[in-house]
Amino acid sequence: MKSPAELKELFENHIRTVFQDDFWKGSLYQPIQYIVELPGKRYRPILLLLTYQAVTGESPERALNAALAVEFFHNFSLVHDDIMDNDPIRRGKPSVHEVYGVNKAILSGDAMFALTFEMLIKDFPEQAVSLIREYTQISVGVCEGQMEDMELPDEAVEDVPISRTLEMLRKKTAVLLGGAMSVGAICGGASKEVVDNFREFGEAVGIGFQLQDDYLDVYGEQKKLGKRAGSDIVENKKTVLLLKAFEKANADQLQRLSALLEEEDDAAKIAGVKAIFAELGIPEATKQLIGTYFDKAQSLSQQLSHLPGYVPIGKFLEAMMQREY
Amino acid sequence: MKSPAELKELFENHIRTVFQDDFWKGSLYQPIQYIVELPGKRYRPILLLLTYQAVTGESPERALNAALAVEFFHNFSLVHDDIMDNDPIRRGKPSVHEVYGVNKAILSGDAMFALTFEMLIKDFPEQAVSLIREYTQISVGVCEGQMEDMELPDEAVEDVPISRTLEMLRKKTAVLLGGAMSVGAICGGASKEVVDNFREFGEAVGIGFQLQDDYLDVYGEQKKLGKRAGSDIVENKKTVLLLKAFEKANADQLQRLSALLEEEDDAAKIAGVKAIFAELGIPEATKQLIGTYFDKAQSLSQQLSHLPGYVPIGKFLEAMMQREY
């Protein structure tokens, strides 16, 4: 069985081979090559290949195009998200709309998405219907997550239940991680039960992962974050931490929290919100919540451990969770 | 066999039934319902249903979701095109980005496109692979056509060969008309030869149709056009008419044409360009070119006339070509 690092190399080689074709020189396709070739962690294709390998017990060369489809989808959604969020930087480089303009970024994104469907099924014609059904659910779910993410800032903090932010995180990120695994399992011909387990497994990891992100934004080491700690607090982002604080706060704390949302001195705002978080035990509660997702992932992992090529998945996810990969 | 008008009614009923589901009330889906419910000619779904009926000799209820997929695709491309072209009006109503904002228009467009893939294959699982392959070609082709359409204005008129504008028209419009027919034929289980014939048939009609559009923009009655005649001339649009004029012009005419491209008085510009068109026989040459596409469609039509339910297609296309439908 190949390790995650070996699969990453296999996948990067596949990308290089695919992009050697002159097809990608056309002006509709250059932006696709640009974004896909930016160095990325390739979590989704690696998860897909690991899952295929787990299910079949075979080296997953046959699933490389399906893995590329999932990576293309991820990149397509980044291209359109960066336009919507007006984000000029992606993976440390100018985002696609900065390089090629908004119109070409919209259109090349559309073409990238269009290409994924045939790419997904071409080496698994016998699974075409299941794959298209699964992939449609995934891609629509990701769009729903992005819509929620765009709409959440317009709502009053006290009106947003934690469940809504969790569902937003699930759709915006976890659905595609779970989807990479469910698609890998379908490619490998797994039973519905195994496919469902992998999907839930990936989603649990994905939600845990995103929650950890929000936790680290407040409590992480600035050096590791690569950005200033506390940016979510400054932006009044409706993270689980903030929503939980609003849920648990007494009248006095509620008043202080509401006042802090309007605070214009960033350092004072971060310090003030963190003080209330500490009073309310928010860091512990958040870590506990993250733990429930990772425990769920762990337990699903055990249920899948009988599969012929299962070995490396757990460790990879553990590494993902610790951000060391 | 159902007539085009009956098929349009059948299709409109299907749309109404589909949109009764609460699913479409979600904020990601409202813009989809908005654009699809704007009154349209429904050429593409009608062509798909006519083709399915032709191939099978059966009433085409089974192909309604595939027809909806093609109509959704068409509407998705309109939503994104209207953003790119900054066009505030669609079918006489505010375009989607005017009503919902650019971000929601991008995202709802993406979701609309995502939904088409499962919609397309769900009632034809046995044709899933052929359908996805065909549909990917179609959708990528339409993106290529839109890219060409965006890039053509930046080029010098004398550098653009007529073949490039024809290829742009083919991809931007004709590919989807041909695609509606090829998809309908595949749904009906037609042979590769019949599928190819339908695709070529639809593309020939589509190119002829677009050329007629460009012809009518200069020579049509203003009342029927619904816009001021000569707008393409005012905008220096690289129509086949203008390119053919550049190709046929002598040195003197070339100089006058080039000067007219810069003319700021619209009426003088239109009159001047039309005078040169007349000198060079451009209206006749364009009509002749349109004729070659419609003749090709006619001849393909005859090759397909043996199919069990073929009857109404020719007349529908004739009506389309005469803009009376």
XYZ file of C-alpha atoms in Angstrom:
650
model
C 0.000 0.000 0.000
C 1.265 3.461 -0.845
C 1.772 6.048 1.890
C 0.107 9.470 1.713
C 3.441 11.017 0.715
C 3.840 8.489 -2.110
C 0.285 9.132 -3.250
C 0.934 12.860 -3.266
C 3.920 12.308 -5.512
C 1.928 10.000 -7.770
C -0.778 12.637 -8.017
C 1.627 15.512 -8.696
C 3.164 13.436 -11.482
C -0.289 12.851 -12.909
C -1.001 16.589 -12.892
C 2.264 17.255 -14.694
C 1.481 14.635 -17.328
C -2.026 15.941 -17.901
C -0.850 19.538 -18.314
C 1.724 18.583 -20.928
C -1.108 18.498 -23.454
C -1.385 21.571 -25.691
C -5.085 21.696 -24.872
C -4.224 23.735 -21.757
C -2.573 26.474 -23.783
C -5.960 27.795 -24.960
C -6.919 31.008 -23.212
C -9.917 29.381 -21.497
C -7.615 26.764 -19.972
C -4.525 28.721 -18.936
C -6.181 29.981 -15.731
C -7.058 26.371 -14.881
C -3.477 25.257 -15.239
C -2.342 28.315 -13.253
C -4.461 27.586 -10.195
C -4.096 23.798 -10.203
C -0.297 24.049 -10.475
C 0.009 26.337 -7.445
C 1.539 24.177 -4.723
C -1.245 22.774 -2.541
C -1.588 20.142 0.149
C -3.761 17.962 -2.117
C -5.702 16.616 0.864
C -8.753 15.752 -1.225
C -7.104 13.732 -3.987
C -4.882 11.993 -1.423
C -7.963 11.057 0.622
C -9.660 9.769 -2.520
C -6.646 7.645 -3.470
C -6.211 6.364 0.101
C -9.859 5.354 0.183
C -9.718 3.635 -3.186
C -6.616 1.794 -2.018
C -8.298 0.856 1.249
C -11.359 -0.557 -0.484
C -9.588 -2.430 -3.275
C -6.280 -3.312 -1.667
C -4.727 -2.230 -4.956
C -2.416 0.549 -6.006
C -4.739 3.376 -7.017
C -3.405 4.454 -10.434
C -6.820 3.814 -11.935
C -8.373 6.439 -9.661
C -5.997 9.268 -10.627
C -8.447 10.980 -12.972
C -11.213 10.810 -10.386
C -8.767 12.325 -7.880
C -7.969 15.063 -10.392
C -11.689 15.728 -10.834
C -12.044 16.328 -7.094
C -8.958 18.577 -7.043
C -10.319 20.481 -10.063
C -13.631 20.931 -8.292
C -11.860 22.243 -5.202
C -9.884 24.701 -7.325
C -12.955 25.765 -9.270
C -14.673 26.618 -6.011
C -11.591 28.558 -4.836
C -11.544 30.582 -8.065
C -15.192 31.582 -7.733
C -14.958 32.080 -3.949
C -11.976 34.412 -4.366
C -14.029 36.527 -6.764
C -16.954 36.634 -4.337
C -14.747 37.353 -1.327
C -12.676 39.841 -3.315
C -9.567 37.984 -2.201
C -6.438 38.953 -4.142
C -4.179 36.191 -2.781
C -4.436 32.417 -3.065
C -1.724 30.083 -1.813
C 0.601 33.056 -1.511
C 0.171 34.039 -5.173
C -2.206 36.411 -6.963
C -5.618 34.796 -7.251
C -6.955 33.888 -10.686
C -9.140 36.975 -11.092
C -6.169 39.173 -10.217
C -4.097 37.605 -12.973
C -6.722 37.077 -15.677
C -9.565 39.442 -14.722
C -12.932 38.607 -13.181
C -14.652 37.598 -16.422
C -12.063 35.037 -17.409
C -11.974 33.768 -13.846
C -15.736 33.160 -13.881
C -15.621 31.485 -17.261
C -12.506 29.381 -16.711
C -14.008 28.285 -13.413
C -17.134 27.166 -15.248
C -15.040 25.251 -17.772
C -12.991 23.646 -14.994
C -16.197 22.486 -13.314
C -17.591 21.208 -16.632
C -14.471 19.137 -17.244
C -14.709 17.363 -13.899
C -17.788 15.316 -14.723
C -16.303 13.358 -17.586
C -12.965 13.157 -15.768
C -14.729 11.632 -12.794
C -16.429 8.791 -14.612
C -14.123 8.077 -17.498
C -12.177 5.265 -15.854
C -15.220 3.946 -13.966
C -18.020 3.739 -16.534
C -19.672 0.944 -14.564
C -20.100 3.299 -11.601
C -21.108 6.347 -13.655
C -24.617 6.757 -12.243
C -23.566 6.402 -8.596
C -20.599 8.689 -9.132
C -22.632 11.441 -10.801
C -25.307 11.203 -8.115
C -22.734 11.441 -5.313
C -20.764 14.197 -7.003
C -23.860 16.286 -7.690
C -24.759 16.110 -3.996
C -21.244 17.150 -3.066
C -20.991 20.049 -5.474
C -24.438 21.400 -4.666
C -23.623 21.063 -0.948
C -20.438 23.103 -1.356
C -22.420 25.844 -3.143
C -24.938 25.831 -0.290
C -22.094 26.169 2.217
C -20.622 29.143 0.394
C -24.060 30.785 0.243
C -24.464 30.327 3.999
C -20.978 31.727 4.551
C -21.912 34.828 2.521
C -25.214 35.297 4.301
C -24.126 34.697 7.916
C -22.322 38.052 8.347
C -25.588 39.912 7.660
C -27.345 38.335 10.611
C -27.336 39.488 14.225
C -24.998 37.301 16.309
C -27.674 36.544 18.890
C -30.011 35.191 16.176
C -27.589 32.565 14.867
C -27.753 29.162 16.559
C -24.491 27.202 16.794
C -26.054 24.481 14.686
C -26.202 26.874 11.750
C -22.496 27.656 11.834
C -21.746 23.953 12.204
C -23.900 23.176 9.193
C -22.174 25.934 7.237
C -18.753 24.475 8.119
C -19.975 21.025 7.182
C -21.125 22.089 3.764
C -18.386 24.549 2.928
C -15.481 22.272 3.824
C -16.402 18.909 5.253
C -18.706 17.814 2.445
C -15.836 17.828 -0.023
C -13.472 15.973 2.314
C -16.172 13.390 2.959
C -16.954 13.477 -0.747
C -13.380 12.720 -1.725
C -13.648 9.585 0.408
C -17.126 8.528 -0.709
C -16.140 9.007 -4.355
C -12.955 6.994 -3.781
C -15.029 4.255 -2.179
C -17.546 4.201 -5.046
C -14.710 4.028 -7.583
C -13.401 1.044 -5.662
C -16.787 -0.680 -5.855
C -17.504 -0.515 -2.105
C -20.907 -1.376 -0.620
C -23.326 1.411 0.233
C -22.568 0.953 3.924
C -18.843 1.376 3.421
C -19.403 4.389 1.148
C -21.618 5.965 3.820
C -19.030 5.282 6.512
C -16.268 6.913 4.539
C -18.449 9.931 3.799
C -19.279 10.392 7.486
C -15.682 9.782 8.426
C -14.430 12.495 6.073
C -17.143 14.902 7.163
C -16.356 14.394 10.848
C -12.690 15.067 10.202
C -13.588 18.078 8.080
C -15.774 19.685 10.715
C -13.195 18.967 13.440
C -10.552 20.441 11.194
C -12.515 23.648 10.603
C -13.325 24.019 14.295
C -9.653 23.607 15.063
C -8.977 26.373 12.547
C -11.329 28.696 14.398
C -9.807 27.684 17.746
C -6.269 28.303 16.489
C -7.248 31.676 15.085
C -7.704 32.783 18.694
C -5.283 30.576 20.610
C -2.705 29.437 18.038
C 0.883 30.557 17.801
C 1.110 33.440 15.388
C 4.163 31.963 13.684
C 2.360 28.747 12.781
C -0.818 30.560 11.730
C 0.895 32.686 9.114
C -1.520 35.480 9.974
C -2.273 37.656 12.977
C -4.044 35.796 15.761
C -7.527 37.037 16.603
C -8.568 38.077 13.094
C -11.911 36.257 13.483
C -12.589 38.247 16.658
C -11.736 41.515 14.927
C -14.139 40.672 12.076
C -16.980 39.539 14.403
C -16.914 36.218 12.562
C -19.716 33.975 13.777
C -17.451 31.175 14.896
C -18.611 28.474 17.254
C -16.495 30.190 19.921
C -18.335 33.495 19.650
C -21.761 31.880 19.339
C -21.094 29.668 22.339
C -20.042 32.709 24.349
C -23.291 34.479 23.455
C -25.200 31.335 24.422
C -23.511 30.949 27.810
C -23.122 34.625 28.781
C -25.054 36.148 31.678
C -26.621 39.599 31.338
C -23.442 41.452 32.293
C -21.217 39.398 30.001
C -23.737 39.776 27.191
C -23.608 43.531 27.504
C -19.801 43.556 27.492
C -19.691 41.195 24.496
C -22.142 43.299 22.514
C -20.125 46.430 23.279
C -16.927 44.653 22.163
C -18.464 43.845 18.761
C -18.389 47.613 18.115
C -14.905 48.165 19.602
C -12.566 49.756 17.058
C -9.238 49.180 18.801
C -8.289 45.692 17.566
C -5.943 44.821 20.432
C -8.472 45.892 23.057
C -11.201 43.989 21.227
C -9.187 40.760 21.087
C -8.141 41.035 24.731
C -11.690 41.839 25.866
C -13.320 38.985 23.963
C -10.634 36.530 25.093
C -11.238 37.556 28.704
C -14.928 36.745 28.373
C -14.106 33.485 26.543
C -11.897 32.565 29.538
C -14.634 33.404 32.059
C -17.071 31.198 30.170
C -14.707 28.282 29.562
C -14.988 28.678 25.787
C -11.538 27.250 24.927
C -12.259 24.068 26.894
C -15.777 23.736 25.479
C -14.453 24.186 21.961
C -11.700 21.644 22.441
C -14.305 19.250 23.759
C -16.496 19.815 20.705
C -13.536 19.251 18.402
C -12.880 16.072 20.370
C -16.384 14.729 19.686
C -15.807 15.037 15.931
C -12.380 13.452 16.080
C -13.746 10.674 18.326
C -16.480 10.041 15.813
C -13.856 9.870 13.079
C -11.845 7.472 15.226
C -14.776 5.172 15.762
C -15.718 5.165 12.073
C -12.088 4.491 11.326
C -12.222 1.344 13.449
C -15.304 0.128 11.626
C -13.390 0.446 8.354
C -10.131 -1.068 9.540
C -11.012 -4.518 8.199
C -10.692 -3.261 4.606
C -7.816 -4.813 2.646
C -5.720 -1.664 2.115
C -6.856 0.407 5.052
C -3.647 0.937 7.027
C -2.414 4.450 6.224
C -5.675 6.418 6.376
C -5.901 6.897 10.120
C -2.378 8.182 10.402
C -2.840 10.590 7.532
C -5.947 12.051 9.088
C -4.225 12.290 12.450
C -1.427 14.227 10.775
C -3.984 16.436 9.004
C -5.630 17.145 12.327
C -2.312 18.117 13.862
C -1.428 20.256 10.869
C 1.901 18.575 10.510
C 1.433 17.099 7.086
C -46.470 12.601 -32.363
C -46.676 15.842 -30.420
C -46.256 19.166 -32.190
C -43.638 21.699 -31.038
C -46.400 23.790 -29.461
C -47.690 20.749 -27.535
C -44.164 19.910 -26.424
C -43.654 23.473 -25.232
C -46.789 23.175 -23.120
C -45.693 19.791 -21.787
C -42.328 21.278 -20.876
C -43.794 24.386 -19.232
C -46.024 22.123 -17.137
C -42.977 20.111 -16.130
C -41.182 23.289 -15.030
C -44.195 24.313 -12.955
C -44.356 20.891 -11.306
C -40.642 20.851 -10.518
C -40.697 24.324 -8.971
C -43.559 23.428 -6.655
C -41.022 21.727 -4.399
C -39.944 23.742 -1.335
C -36.340 22.967 -2.257
C -36.392 26.025 -4.558
C -37.260 28.388 -1.715
C -33.687 28.197 -0.350
C -31.713 31.354 -1.070
C -29.264 29.502 -3.337
C -32.175 28.294 -5.465
C -34.471 31.316 -5.705
C -32.352 32.944 -8.436
C -32.558 29.679 -10.400
C -36.322 29.653 -10.226
C -36.391 33.366 -11.127
C -34.446 32.999 -14.367
C -35.936 29.690 -15.494
C -39.486 30.966 -14.977
C -38.945 34.058 -17.132
C -40.913 33.396 -20.316
C -38.583 31.983 -22.975
C -38.906 30.340 -26.339
C -37.603 27.014 -24.985
C -36.012 26.139 -28.321
C -33.471 23.802 -26.753
C -35.783 21.604 -24.675
C -38.289 21.492 -27.534
C -35.548 20.354 -29.920
C -34.476 17.718 -27.411
C -38.025 16.409 -27.022
C -38.644 16.491 -30.779
C -35.473 14.509 -31.351
C -36.288 11.952 -28.680
C -39.742 11.586 -30.210
C -38.254 11.258 -33.684
C -35.864 8.523 -32.620
C -38.249 6.504 -30.479
C -41.584 7.203 -32.109
C -42.901 7.622 -28.571
C -44.328 10.494 -26.595
C -41.283 12.050 -24.881
C -42.410 12.349 -21.232
C -39.418 10.296 -20.155
C -37.048 12.905 -21.599
C -38.512 15.859 -19.677
C -35.773 15.948 -17.052
C -33.059 15.760 -19.685
C -34.815 18.631 -21.476
C -34.876 20.563 -18.212
C -31.154 19.919 -17.766
C -30.459 21.500 -21.147
C -32.709 24.470 -20.352
C -30.991 24.843 -16.961
C -27.619 24.806 -18.672
C -28.754 27.473 -21.107
C -30.008 29.628 -18.242
C -26.852 29.078 -16.200
C -24.805 30.343 -19.151
C -27.101 33.369 -19.500
C -26.689 34.225 -15.802
C -22.901 34.133 -15.983
C -22.785 35.817 -19.425
C -24.944 38.678 -18.174
C -22.465 39.249 -15.332
C -19.516 39.203 -17.737
C -21.258 41.444 -20.286
C -22.592 43.700 -17.530
C -26.056 43.316 -19.017
C -28.845 44.527 -16.701
C -31.768 43.129 -18.737
C -32.650 39.557 -19.642
C -35.881 38.648 -21.429
C -37.194 42.129 -20.671
C -36.666 41.750 -16.915
C -33.772 42.633 -14.607
C -31.016 40.056 -15.007
C -30.195 37.775 -12.075
C -27.205 39.781 -10.829
C -29.334 42.930 -10.854
C -31.923 41.302 -8.614
C -29.700 39.201 -6.331
C -26.244 40.780 -6.670
C -23.208 39.485 -8.546
C -22.030 37.056 -5.867
C -25.318 35.209 -5.577
C -25.605 35.200 -9.362
C -22.213 33.513 -9.698
C -22.992 30.994 -6.998
C -26.560 30.189 -8.012
C -25.292 29.774 -11.559
C -22.748 27.257 -10.306
C -25.441 25.364 -8.408
C -27.734 25.390 -11.436
C -24.954 23.905 -13.546
C -24.172 21.303 -10.861
C -27.797 20.186 -10.762
C -27.941 19.543 -14.502
C -25.666 16.531 -14.475
C -27.817 14.316 -12.308
C -30.959 15.709 -13.948
C -29.601 14.701 -17.327
C -28.921 11.071 -16.560
C -31.480 10.245 -13.912
C -34.091 8.777 -16.252
C -31.491 7.261 -18.607
C -29.017 5.449 -16.365
C -28.189 3.020 -19.175
C -26.927 5.948 -21.287
C -25.143 7.753 -18.439
C -21.613 7.523 -19.814
C -22.550 8.624 -23.352
C -24.708 11.416 -21.978
C -22.019 12.786 -19.660
C -19.406 12.586 -22.409
C -21.644 14.432 -24.874
C -22.782 16.999 -22.319
C -19.240 17.750 -21.173
C -18.249 18.451 -24.781
C -21.254 20.723 -25.168
C -20.736 22.686 -21.975
C -17.003 23.125 -22.498
C -17.708 24.201 -26.084
C -20.149 26.861 -24.922
C -17.529 28.199 -22.473
C -14.978 28.315 -25.310
C -17.464 30.242 -27.463
C -18.074 32.798 -24.738
C -14.313 33.210 -24.245
C -13.875 33.832 -27.976
C -16.739 36.307 -27.906
C -15.028 38.206 -25.073
C -11.637 38.177 -26.784
C -12.670 39.068 -30.348
C -13.347 42.780 -29.643
C -9.715 43.265 -28.574
C -8.349 42.207 -31.930
C -7.822 44.358 -35.016
C -10.605 43.739 -37.581
C -8.156 43.032 -40.382
C -6.479 40.282 -38.340
C -9.648 38.230 -37.777
C -10.436 35.623 -40.437
C -14.118 34.930 -41.132
C -13.562 31.341 -40.025
C -12.846 32.560 -36.499
C -16.140 34.413 -36.180
C -17.954 31.410 -37.632
C -16.278 29.120 -35.091
C -17.198 31.539 -32.306
C -20.847 31.545 -33.429
C -20.791 27.770 -33.659
C -19.544 27.336 -30.122
C -21.446 30.127 -28.463
C -24.859 29.217 -29.883
C -24.907 26.349 -32.313
C -23.180 23.796 -30.087
C -26.043 23.908 -27.606
C -28.739 23.674 -30.286
C -26.902 20.722 -31.830
C -26.319 19.412 -28.310
C -30.006 19.514 -27.440
C -30.584 17.266 -30.436
C -27.645 14.912 -29.866
C -28.631 14.523 -26.211
C -32.242 13.827 -27.218
C -31.008 11.235 -29.693
C -28.761 9.545 -27.113
C -31.643 9.452 -24.617
C -33.701 7.752 -27.307
C -31.013 5.118 -27.802
C -30.087 6.206 -31.344
C -27.029 4.862 -33.184
C -23.830 6.919 -33.251
C -24.513 7.843 -36.875
C -27.963 9.211 -36.082
C -26.636 11.067 -33.031
C -23.906 12.655 -35.177
C -26.430 13.634 -37.842
C -28.665 15.332 -35.322
C -25.731 17.170 -33.788
C -24.611 18.479 -37.198
C -28.190 19.290 -38.103
C -28.681 21.397 -34.981
C -25.311 23.105 -35.390
C -26.017 24.001 -39.023
C -29.346 25.503 -38.038
C -27.699 27.320 -35.122
C -24.987 28.919 -37.239
C -27.512 29.864 -39.922
C -29.705 31.315 -37.211
C -26.886 33.440 -35.765
C -25.818 34.663 -39.196
C -29.408 35.639 -39.876
C -29.332 37.578 -36.629
C -26.300 39.528 -37.778
C -27.884 40.090 -41.191
C -31.126 41.337 -39.655
C -29.248 43.656 -37.321
C -28.280 45.629 -40.444
C -31.156 44.953 -42.842
C -34.077 43.923 -40.636
C -37.170 45.953 -39.876
C -36.626 47.900 -36.693
C -40.081 46.948 -35.398
C -39.374 43.224 -35.597
C -35.863 43.569 -34.189
C -36.997 45.223 -30.964
C -33.802 47.285 -31.055
C -32.307 49.930 -33.286
C -31.013 48.575 -36.594
C -27.285 48.900 -37.168
C -26.157 48.433 -33.555
C -23.515 45.893 -34.632
C -22.093 48.446 -37.072
C -22.005 51.124 -34.379
C -20.122 48.765 -32.049
C -17.649 47.588 -34.718
C -18.809 44.057 -33.992
C -16.745 41.553 -35.956
C -19.704 40.054 -37.768
C -19.297 37.977 -40.890
C -20.653 40.991 -42.804
C -17.908 43.325 -41.620
C -15.150 40.741 -41.975
C -16.316 39.839 -45.482
C -16.280 43.534 -46.393
C -12.709 43.849 -45.161
C -11.793 40.761 -47.140
C -13.340 41.955 -50.411
C -12.543 45.678 -50.183
C -10.084 47.363 -52.548
C -7.566 49.907 -51.261
C -9.990 52.815 -51.452
C -12.839 50.947 -49.769
C -10.458 49.661 -47.107
C -9.440 53.194 -46.263
C -13.049 54.364 -46.067
C -14.033 51.338 -43.933
C -11.167 51.902 -41.504
C -12.095 55.554 -41.166
C -15.739 54.593 -40.530
C -14.707 52.353 -37.605
C -13.690 55.568 -35.835
C -16.763 57.588 -36.921
C -18.628 58.957 -33.901
C -21.881 59.972 -35.604
C -23.902 56.737 -35.454
C -26.242 57.532 -38.337
C -23.371 58.534 -40.616
C -21.441 55.421 -39.595
C -24.329 53.089 -40.355
C -25.058 54.762 -43.688
C -21.386 54.765 -44.673
C -20.799 51.116 -43.816
C -24.029 50.054 -45.520
C -22.952 51.900 -48.660
C -19.714 49.949 -48.769
C -21.580 46.704 -47.984
C -23.796 47.462 -51.008
C -20.815 48.160 -53.273
C -19.255 44.851 -52.279
C -22.417 42.757 -52.489
C -22.220 41.878 -48.780
C -25.981 41.382 -48.235
C -26.174 38.889 -51.113
C -23.005 37.092 -50.043
C -24.304 36.815 -46.469
C -27.672 35.513 -47.599
C -25.858 32.959 -49.715
C -23.748 31.871 -46.740
C -26.861 31.542 -44.583
C -28.342 29.474 -47.388
C -25.452 27.002 -47.320
C -26.095 26.292 -43.630
C -29.831 25.944 -44.088
C -29.257 23.730 -47.170
C -26.970 21.534 -45.095
C -29.656 21.338 -42.409
C -32.180 20.456 -45.106
C -30.049 17.660 -46.468
C -29.349 16.234 -42.992
C -33.052 16.472 -42.319
C -33.755 14.275 -45.320
C -31.283 11.668 -44.106
C -33.170 11.515 -40.820
C -36.675 11.517 -42.258
C -36.947 7.725 -42.067
C -37.056 7.836 -38.265
C -40.356 6.701 -36.742
C -41.417 10.021 -35.178
C -39.574 12.478 -37.367
C -42.387 14.498 -38.931
C -42.554 17.773 -36.974
C -38.845 18.633 -36.680
C -38.306 20.147 -40.132
C -41.255 22.483 -39.831
C -40.225 23.626 -36.362
C -36.753 24.476 -37.542
C -38.159 26.242 -40.586
C -40.323 28.322 -38.262
C -37.305 29.004 -36.013
C -35.349 30.159 -39.032
C -38.132 32.513 -40.036
C -38.481 33.769 -36.476
C -42.187 33.199 -36.493
C -42.387 30.653 -33.722
